[in-house]
Short mmCIF file of C-alpha atoms in Angstrom, two decimals:
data_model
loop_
_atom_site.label_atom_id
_atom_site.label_comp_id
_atom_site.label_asym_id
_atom_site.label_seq_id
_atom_site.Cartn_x
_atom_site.Cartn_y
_atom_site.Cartn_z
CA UNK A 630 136.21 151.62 70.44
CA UNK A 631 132.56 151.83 69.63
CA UNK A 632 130.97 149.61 67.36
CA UNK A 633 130.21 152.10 65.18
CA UNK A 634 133.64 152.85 64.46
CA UNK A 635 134.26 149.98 64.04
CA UNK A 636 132.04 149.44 60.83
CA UNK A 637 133.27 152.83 59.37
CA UNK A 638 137.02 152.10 59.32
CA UNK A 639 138.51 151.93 55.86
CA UNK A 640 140.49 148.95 54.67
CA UNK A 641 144.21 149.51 53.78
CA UNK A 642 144.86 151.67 51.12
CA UNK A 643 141.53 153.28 51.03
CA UNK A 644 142.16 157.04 50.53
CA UNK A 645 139.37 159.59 51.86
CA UNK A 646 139.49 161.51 48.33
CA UNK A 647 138.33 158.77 46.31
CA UNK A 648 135.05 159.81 44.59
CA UNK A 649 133.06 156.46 44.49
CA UNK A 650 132.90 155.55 47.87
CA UNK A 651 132.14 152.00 49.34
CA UNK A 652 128.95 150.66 49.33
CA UNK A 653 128.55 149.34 52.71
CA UNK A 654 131.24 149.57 55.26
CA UNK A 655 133.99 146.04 56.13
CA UNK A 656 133.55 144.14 58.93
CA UNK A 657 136.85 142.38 58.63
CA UNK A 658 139.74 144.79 60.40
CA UNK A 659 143.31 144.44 61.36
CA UNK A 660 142.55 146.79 64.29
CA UNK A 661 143.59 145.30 68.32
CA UNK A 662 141.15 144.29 70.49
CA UNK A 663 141.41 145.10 74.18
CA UNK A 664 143.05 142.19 75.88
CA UNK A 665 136.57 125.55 73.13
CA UNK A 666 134.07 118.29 71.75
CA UNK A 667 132.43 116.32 73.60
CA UNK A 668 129.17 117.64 74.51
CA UNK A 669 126.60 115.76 75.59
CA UNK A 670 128.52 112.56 74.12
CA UNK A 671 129.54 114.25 70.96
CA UNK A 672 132.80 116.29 70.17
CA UNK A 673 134.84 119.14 69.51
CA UNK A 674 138.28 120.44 69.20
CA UNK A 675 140.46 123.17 68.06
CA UNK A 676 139.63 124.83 64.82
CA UNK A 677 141.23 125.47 61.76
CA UNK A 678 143.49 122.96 62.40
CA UNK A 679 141.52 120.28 60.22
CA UNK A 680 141.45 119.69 56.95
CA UNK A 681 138.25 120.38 54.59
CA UNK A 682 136.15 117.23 53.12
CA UNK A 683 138.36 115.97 50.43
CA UNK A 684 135.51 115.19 48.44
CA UNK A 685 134.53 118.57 47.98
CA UNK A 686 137.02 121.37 48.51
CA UNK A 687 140.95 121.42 48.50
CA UNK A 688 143.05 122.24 51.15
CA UNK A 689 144.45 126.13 50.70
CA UNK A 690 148.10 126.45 51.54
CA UNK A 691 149.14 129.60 53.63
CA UNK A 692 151.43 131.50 50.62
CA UNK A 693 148.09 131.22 48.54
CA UNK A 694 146.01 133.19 50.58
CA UNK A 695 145.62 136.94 50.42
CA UNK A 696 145.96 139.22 52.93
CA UNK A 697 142.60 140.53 55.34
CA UNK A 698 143.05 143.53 53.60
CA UNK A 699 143.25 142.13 50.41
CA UNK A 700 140.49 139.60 51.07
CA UNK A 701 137.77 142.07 51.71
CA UNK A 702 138.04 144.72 49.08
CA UNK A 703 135.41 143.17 46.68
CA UNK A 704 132.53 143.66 49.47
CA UNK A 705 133.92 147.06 50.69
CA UNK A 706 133.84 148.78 47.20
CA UNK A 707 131.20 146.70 45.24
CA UNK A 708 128.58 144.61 46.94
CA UNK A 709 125.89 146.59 47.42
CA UNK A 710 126.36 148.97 44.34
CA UNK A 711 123.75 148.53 41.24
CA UNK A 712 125.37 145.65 38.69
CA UNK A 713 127.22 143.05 41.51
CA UNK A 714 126.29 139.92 41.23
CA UNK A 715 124.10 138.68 43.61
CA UNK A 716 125.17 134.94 43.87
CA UNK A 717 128.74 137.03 45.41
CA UNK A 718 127.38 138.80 47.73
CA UNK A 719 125.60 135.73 48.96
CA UNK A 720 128.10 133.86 49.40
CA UNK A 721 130.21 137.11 50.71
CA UNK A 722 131.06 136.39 54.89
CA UNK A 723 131.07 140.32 55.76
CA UNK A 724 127.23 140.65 53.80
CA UNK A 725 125.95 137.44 55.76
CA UNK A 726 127.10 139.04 58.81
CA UNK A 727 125.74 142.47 57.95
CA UNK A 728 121.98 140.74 57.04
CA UNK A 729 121.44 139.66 60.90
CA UNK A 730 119.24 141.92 62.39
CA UNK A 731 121.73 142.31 65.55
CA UNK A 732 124.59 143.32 63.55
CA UNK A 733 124.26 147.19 64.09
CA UNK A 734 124.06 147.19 67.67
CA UNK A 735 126.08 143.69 68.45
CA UNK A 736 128.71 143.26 65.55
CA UNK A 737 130.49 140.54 64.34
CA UNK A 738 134.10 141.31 63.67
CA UNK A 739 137.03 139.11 62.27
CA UNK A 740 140.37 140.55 62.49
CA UNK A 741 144.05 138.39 62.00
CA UNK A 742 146.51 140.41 63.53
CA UNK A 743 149.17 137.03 63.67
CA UNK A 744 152.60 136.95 62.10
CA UNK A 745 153.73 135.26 59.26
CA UNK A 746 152.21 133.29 57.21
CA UNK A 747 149.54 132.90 59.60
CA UNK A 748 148.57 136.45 59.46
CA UNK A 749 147.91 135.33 55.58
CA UNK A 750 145.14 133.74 56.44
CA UNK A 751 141.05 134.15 55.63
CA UNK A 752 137.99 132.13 56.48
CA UNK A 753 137.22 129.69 54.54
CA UNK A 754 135.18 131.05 51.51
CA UNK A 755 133.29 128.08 51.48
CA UNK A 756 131.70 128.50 55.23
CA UNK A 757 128.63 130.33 55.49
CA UNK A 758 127.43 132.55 58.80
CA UNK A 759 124.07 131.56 59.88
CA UNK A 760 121.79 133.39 62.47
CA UNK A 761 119.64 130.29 63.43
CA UNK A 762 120.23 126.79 63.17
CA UNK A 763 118.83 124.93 59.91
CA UNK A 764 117.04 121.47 59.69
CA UNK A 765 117.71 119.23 57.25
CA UNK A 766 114.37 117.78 54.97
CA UNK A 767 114.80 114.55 56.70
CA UNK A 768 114.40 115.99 60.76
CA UNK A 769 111.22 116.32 61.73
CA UNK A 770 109.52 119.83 63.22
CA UNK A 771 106.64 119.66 64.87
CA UNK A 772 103.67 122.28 63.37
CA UNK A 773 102.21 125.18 64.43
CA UNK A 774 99.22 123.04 65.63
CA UNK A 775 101.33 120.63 67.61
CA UNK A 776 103.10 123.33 69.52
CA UNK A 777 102.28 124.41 73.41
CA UNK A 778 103.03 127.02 75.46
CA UNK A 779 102.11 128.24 78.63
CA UNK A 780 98.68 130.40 79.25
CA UNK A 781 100.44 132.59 81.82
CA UNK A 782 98.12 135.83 82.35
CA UNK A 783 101.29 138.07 82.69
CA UNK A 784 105.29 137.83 82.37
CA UNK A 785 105.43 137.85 86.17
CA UNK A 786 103.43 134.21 86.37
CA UNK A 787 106.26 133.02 84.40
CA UNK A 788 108.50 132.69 86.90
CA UNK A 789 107.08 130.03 89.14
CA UNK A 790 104.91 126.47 89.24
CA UNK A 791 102.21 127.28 87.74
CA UNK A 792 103.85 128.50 84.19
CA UNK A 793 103.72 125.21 82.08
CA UNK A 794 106.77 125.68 80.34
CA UNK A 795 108.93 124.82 83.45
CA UNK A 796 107.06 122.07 84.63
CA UNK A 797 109.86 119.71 84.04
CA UNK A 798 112.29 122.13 85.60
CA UNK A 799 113.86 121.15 89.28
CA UNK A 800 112.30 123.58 91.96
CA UNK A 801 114.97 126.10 93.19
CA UNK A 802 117.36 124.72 95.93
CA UNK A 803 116.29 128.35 98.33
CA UNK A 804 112.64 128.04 98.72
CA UNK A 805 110.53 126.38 101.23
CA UNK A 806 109.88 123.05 100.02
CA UNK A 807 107.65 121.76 102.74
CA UNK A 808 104.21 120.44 102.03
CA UNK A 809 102.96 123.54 103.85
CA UNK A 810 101.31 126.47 101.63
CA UNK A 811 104.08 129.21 100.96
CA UNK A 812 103.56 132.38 103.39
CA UNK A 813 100.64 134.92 101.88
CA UNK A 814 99.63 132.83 99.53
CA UNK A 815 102.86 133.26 97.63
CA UNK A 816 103.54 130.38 94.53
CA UNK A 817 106.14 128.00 94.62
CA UNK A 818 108.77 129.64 92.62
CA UNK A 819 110.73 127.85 89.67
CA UNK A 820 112.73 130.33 88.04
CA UNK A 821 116.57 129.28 86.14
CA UNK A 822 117.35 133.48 85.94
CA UNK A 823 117.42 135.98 88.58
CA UNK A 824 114.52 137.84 87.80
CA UNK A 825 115.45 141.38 89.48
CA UNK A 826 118.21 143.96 90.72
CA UNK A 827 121.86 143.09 89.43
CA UNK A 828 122.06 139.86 88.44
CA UNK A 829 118.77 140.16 86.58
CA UNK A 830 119.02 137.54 83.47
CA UNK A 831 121.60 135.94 84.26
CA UNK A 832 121.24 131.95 85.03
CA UNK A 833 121.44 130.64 88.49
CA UNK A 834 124.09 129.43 90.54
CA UNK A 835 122.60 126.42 91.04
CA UNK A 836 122.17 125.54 87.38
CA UNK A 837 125.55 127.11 85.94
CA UNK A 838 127.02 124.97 88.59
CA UNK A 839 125.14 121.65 87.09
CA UNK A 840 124.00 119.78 84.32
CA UNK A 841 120.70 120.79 84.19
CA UNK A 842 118.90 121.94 81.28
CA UNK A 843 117.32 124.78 80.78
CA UNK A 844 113.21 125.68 79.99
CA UNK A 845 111.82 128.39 78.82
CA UNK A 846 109.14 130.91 76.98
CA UNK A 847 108.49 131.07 73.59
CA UNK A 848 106.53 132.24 70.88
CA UNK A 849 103.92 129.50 71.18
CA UNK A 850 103.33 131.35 74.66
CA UNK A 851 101.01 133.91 76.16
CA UNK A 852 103.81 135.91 77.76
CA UNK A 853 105.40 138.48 75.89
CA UNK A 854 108.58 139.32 74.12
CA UNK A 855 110.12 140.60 77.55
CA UNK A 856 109.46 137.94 79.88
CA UNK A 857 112.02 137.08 81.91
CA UNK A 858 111.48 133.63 80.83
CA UNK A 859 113.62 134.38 77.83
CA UNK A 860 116.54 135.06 77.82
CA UNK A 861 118.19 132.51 75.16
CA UNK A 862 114.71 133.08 73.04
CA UNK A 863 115.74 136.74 72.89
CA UNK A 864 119.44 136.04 71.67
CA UNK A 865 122.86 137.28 72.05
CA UNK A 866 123.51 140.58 73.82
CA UNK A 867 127.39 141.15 73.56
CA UNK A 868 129.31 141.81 70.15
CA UNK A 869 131.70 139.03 69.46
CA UNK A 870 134.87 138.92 67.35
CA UNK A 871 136.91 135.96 65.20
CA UNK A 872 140.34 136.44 65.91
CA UNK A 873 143.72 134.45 64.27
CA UNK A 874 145.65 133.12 67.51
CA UNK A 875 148.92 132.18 67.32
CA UNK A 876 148.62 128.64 67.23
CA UNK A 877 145.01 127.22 67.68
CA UNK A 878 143.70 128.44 64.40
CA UNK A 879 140.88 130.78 65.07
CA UNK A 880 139.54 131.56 68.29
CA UNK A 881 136.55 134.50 70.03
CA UNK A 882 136.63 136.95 72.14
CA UNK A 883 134.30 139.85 73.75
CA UNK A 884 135.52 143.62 73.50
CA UNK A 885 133.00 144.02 76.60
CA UNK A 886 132.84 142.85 79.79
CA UNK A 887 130.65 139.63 80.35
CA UNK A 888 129.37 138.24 83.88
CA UNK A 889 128.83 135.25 85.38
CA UNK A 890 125.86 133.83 84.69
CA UNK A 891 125.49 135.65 81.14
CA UNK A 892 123.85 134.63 77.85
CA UNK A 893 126.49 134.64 75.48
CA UNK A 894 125.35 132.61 72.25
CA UNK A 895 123.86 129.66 70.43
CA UNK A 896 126.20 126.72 68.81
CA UNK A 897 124.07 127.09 65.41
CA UNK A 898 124.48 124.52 61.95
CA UNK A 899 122.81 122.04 59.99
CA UNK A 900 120.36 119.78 62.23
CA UNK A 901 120.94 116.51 60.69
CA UNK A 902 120.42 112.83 61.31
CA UNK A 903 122.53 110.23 63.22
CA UNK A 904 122.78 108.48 59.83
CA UNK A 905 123.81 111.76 58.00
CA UNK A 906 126.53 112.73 60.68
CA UNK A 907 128.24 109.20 60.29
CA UNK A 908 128.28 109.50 56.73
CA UNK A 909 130.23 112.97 56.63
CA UNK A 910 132.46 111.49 59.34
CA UNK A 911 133.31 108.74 57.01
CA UNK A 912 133.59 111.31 53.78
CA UNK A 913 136.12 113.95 56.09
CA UNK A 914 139.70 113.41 55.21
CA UNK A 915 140.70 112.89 58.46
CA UNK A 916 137.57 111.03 60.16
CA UNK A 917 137.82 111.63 64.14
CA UNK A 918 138.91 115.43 62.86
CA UNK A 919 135.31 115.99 61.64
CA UNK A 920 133.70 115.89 65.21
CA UNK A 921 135.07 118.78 66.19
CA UNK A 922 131.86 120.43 64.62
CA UNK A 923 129.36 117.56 65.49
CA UNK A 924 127.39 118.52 68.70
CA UNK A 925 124.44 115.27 69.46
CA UNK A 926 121.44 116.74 70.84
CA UNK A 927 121.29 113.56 73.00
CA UNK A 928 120.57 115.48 76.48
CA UNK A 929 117.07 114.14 76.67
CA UNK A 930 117.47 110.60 74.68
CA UNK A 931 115.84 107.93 76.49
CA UNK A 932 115.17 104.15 75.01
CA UNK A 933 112.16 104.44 77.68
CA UNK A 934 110.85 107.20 76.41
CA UNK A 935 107.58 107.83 75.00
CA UNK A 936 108.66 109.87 72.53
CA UNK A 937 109.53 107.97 69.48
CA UNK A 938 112.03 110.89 68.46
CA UNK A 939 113.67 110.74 71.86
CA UNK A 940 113.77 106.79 71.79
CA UNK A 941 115.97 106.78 68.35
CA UNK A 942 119.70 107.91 67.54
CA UNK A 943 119.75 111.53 68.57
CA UNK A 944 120.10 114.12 65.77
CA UNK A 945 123.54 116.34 65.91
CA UNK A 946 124.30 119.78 65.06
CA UNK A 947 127.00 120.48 62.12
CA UNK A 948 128.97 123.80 62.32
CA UNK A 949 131.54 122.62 59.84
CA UNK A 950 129.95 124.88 56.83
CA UNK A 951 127.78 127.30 57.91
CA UNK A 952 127.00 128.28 61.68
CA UNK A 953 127.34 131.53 63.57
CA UNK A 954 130.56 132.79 65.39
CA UNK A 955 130.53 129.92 68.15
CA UNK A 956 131.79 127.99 65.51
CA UNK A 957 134.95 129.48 65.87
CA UNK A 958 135.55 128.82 69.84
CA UNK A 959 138.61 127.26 71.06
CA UNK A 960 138.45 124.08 73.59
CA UNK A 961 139.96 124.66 77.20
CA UNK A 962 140.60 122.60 79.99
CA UNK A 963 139.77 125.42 82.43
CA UNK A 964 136.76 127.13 80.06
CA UNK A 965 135.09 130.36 80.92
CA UNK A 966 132.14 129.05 79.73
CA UNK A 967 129.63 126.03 79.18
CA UNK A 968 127.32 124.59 76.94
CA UNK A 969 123.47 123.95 78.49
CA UNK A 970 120.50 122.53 76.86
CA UNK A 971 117.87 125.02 76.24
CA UNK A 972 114.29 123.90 75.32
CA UNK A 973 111.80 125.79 74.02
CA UNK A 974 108.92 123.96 72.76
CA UNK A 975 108.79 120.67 74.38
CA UNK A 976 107.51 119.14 71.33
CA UNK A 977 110.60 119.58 69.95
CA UNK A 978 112.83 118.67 72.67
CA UNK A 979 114.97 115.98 70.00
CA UNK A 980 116.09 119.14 68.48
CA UNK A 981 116.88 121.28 71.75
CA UNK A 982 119.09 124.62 71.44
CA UNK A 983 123.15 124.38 72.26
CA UNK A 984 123.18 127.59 74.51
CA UNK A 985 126.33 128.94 75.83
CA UNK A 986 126.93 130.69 79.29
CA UNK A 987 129.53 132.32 81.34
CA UNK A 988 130.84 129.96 84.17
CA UNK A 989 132.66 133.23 85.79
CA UNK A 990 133.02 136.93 85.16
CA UNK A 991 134.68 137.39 81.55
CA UNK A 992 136.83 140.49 81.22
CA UNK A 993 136.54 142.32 77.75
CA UNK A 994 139.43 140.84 75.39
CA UNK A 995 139.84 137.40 77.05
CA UNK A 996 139.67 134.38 74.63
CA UNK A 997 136.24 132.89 75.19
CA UNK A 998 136.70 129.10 75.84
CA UNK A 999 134.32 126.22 76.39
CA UNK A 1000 135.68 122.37 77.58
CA UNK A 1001 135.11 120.20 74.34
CA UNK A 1002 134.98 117.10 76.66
CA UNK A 1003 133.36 118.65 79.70
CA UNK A 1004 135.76 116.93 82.14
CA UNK A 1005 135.23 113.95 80.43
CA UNK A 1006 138.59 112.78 80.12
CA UNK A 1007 139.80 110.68 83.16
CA UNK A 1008 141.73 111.49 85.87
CA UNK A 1009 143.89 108.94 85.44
CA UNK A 1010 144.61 109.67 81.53
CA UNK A 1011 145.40 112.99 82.56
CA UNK A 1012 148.92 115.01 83.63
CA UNK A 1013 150.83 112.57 81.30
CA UNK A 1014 149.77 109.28 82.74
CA UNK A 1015 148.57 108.08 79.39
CA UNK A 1016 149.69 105.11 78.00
CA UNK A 1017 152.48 105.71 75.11
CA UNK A 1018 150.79 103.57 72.51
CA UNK A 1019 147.26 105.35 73.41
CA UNK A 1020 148.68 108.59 72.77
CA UNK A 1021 149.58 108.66 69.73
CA UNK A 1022 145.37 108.32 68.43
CA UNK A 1023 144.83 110.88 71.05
CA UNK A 1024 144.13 114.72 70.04
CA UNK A 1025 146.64 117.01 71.94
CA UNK A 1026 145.15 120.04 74.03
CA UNK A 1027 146.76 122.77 72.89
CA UNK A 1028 144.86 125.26 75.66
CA UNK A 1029 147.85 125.93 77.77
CA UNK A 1030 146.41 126.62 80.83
CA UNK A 1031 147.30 125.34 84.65
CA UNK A 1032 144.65 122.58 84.38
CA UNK A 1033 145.50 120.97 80.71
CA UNK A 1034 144.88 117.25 81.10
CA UNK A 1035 147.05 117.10 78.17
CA UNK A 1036 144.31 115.77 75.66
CA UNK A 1037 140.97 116.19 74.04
CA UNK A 1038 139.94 112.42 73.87
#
């Protein structure tokens, strides 16, 4: 179904004769779809499943929630039209989706399609979508003045040695690396994407298959908007749906096909400090719970490094209250997908980009899953070998699959 269609559907009980006709089409539908931590020492874990800060909001019980359809009629007939409130719409989930400028060609769609009283349930009203990550006051950003970029004469130099923005970047693993000159003159390349044919844009084998993290191009750059150089600086290419699931709480899916190798989205939130993200730990009802939306941006902290930013507590991400739809991703032991470090700027490597990519060919409909822990967990804790009085502070993994080492952390 096209993605058009899919933001001109109306919402239950919407007859064609009416005379005042919606203002801007839903994006939440009950319509079928073709059929996640740990991350760089932080966490994550199923969502939907936790409890909101008792501090600040109370937890909703199932028989007080309305239905999708119910849910969604205020935006579908009124936001938009001369008169609405404007603090509503703001804080309105299908007119923060419809305000990202990829919406049109790449929608966001959340549909519930569970039984009982799960199929009752809404997103939270008080979570906001976000389309980029947001700093708090107290992380620092370096200036316009402090930025760099490489001086590459065309998009082509980009993709080896002598482009500055991948000099920290491991040489690839199938070019000559003798101290000999490469044949004709040719550069040294150091390229993370296949730059041609096929597999153009999507990230090498040699790097899904790692650790590493990944550099690129940016607007502090000479290149231009299409350089192959980047492909996370460009943003997500596939549309991406919330879905209820049966007993995970939400989860995301792809109504397209996605390949190995592919860009599929950011983890976005609030960029806040060590101090702040031990502080809303302590403040969430249930405290290990809250991690499931802390990501640290620790890939590149070093207490030998001459970066004062990069020798201190590392910031983390929070995707508890406002993020995109990555927020939403279900852990599994067996993931289709991984998390990578992304940098842009190196100046502001302390606040590096979560960036998410297929680990094998995705077929359109399949739950998209990333591994919370990233194999942390130990062998010998998994397949039930875990102590009985350790279990019961461990989180259950609830991802069913062949490989389930029977717990988060």
């Amino acid at each position: 179904m096209s993605s058009d269609l899919l933001d001109t559907i109306p919402p239950e009980g919407y007859s064609p004769h009416q005379q005042n006709k919606p203002a801007c089409p839903t994006l939440y539908r009950s319509i079928p779809i073709p059929a996640p931590s740990r991350v760089f020492l932080s966490q994550h874990a199923s969502h939907d499943r936790i409890s909101p800060r008792a501090s600040s909001i109370p937890v909703e019980q199932p028989h007080e929630l309305p239905k999708m359809e119910e849910a969604m009629k205020q935006h579908f007939f009124h936001h938009g039209k001369p008169g609405t409130d404007p603090s509503e719409a703001e804080k309105c989930h299908w007119c923060q989706i419809r305000s990202f400028k990829t919406h049109k060609k790449l929608p966001i769609t959340i549909v519930n399609e569970a039984k009982g009283d799960e199929r009752k349930e809404v997103l939270n009203p008080d979570f906001k979508f976000i389309d980029r990550s947001i700093p708090s006051d107290d992380v620092p950003i370096a200036g316009a003045s402090f930025r760099t970029g490489c001086n590459c004469a065309d998009d082509e130099q980009c993709m080896y040695s002598t482009c500055e923005c991948l000099d920290e970047m491991a040489p690839d693993s199938d070019e000559d690396m003798s101290d000999a000159p490469p044949a004709r003159g040719r550069r040294m390349q150091k390229f993370q994407y296949y730059h041609s044919g096929t597999k153009a844009g999507l990230l090498k084998s040699r790097i899904l298959d790692s650790r590493e993290p990944i550099y690129e191009c940016h607007d502090g750059c000479s290149c231009s908007k299409n350089c192959p150089n980047r492909v996370v600086e460009r943003g997500r290419t596939v549309p991406l749906q919330i879905f209820r699931t049966k007993n995970r709480g939400w989860g995301v899916k792809c109504p397209v096909d996605i390949k190995k190798g592919q860009f599929v989205d950011k983890y976005l939130g609030e960029i806040i400090t060590s101090e702040e993200a031990n502080r809303r730990r302590a403040e969430s009802t249930i405290s290990d719970k809250k991690d499931v939306y802390l990501f640290a941006l620790d890939k590149f902290s070093d207490p030998d490094s001459p970066d004062p930013l990069l020798r201190a507590p590392p910031f983390e991400v929070d995707g508890e209250w406002m993020s995109g739809p990555t927020r939403f991703i279900n852990h599994s032991c067996d993931p289709n997908m991984r998390i990578f470090a992304r940098v842009g700027d190196a100046v502001d490597k302390h606040v590096h980009d979560l960036a998410l990519f297929a680990i094998r060919d995705i077929p359109a409909g399949e739950e998209l899953t990333f591994d919370y822990v990233d194999g942390g967990l130990a062998e010998e804790d998994a397949g039930g070998l875990v102590p009985d009085d350790k279990k019961k502070d461990m989180t259950k993994c609830l991802c069913g699959t062949k490989k389930c080492r029977g717990f988060l952390w």
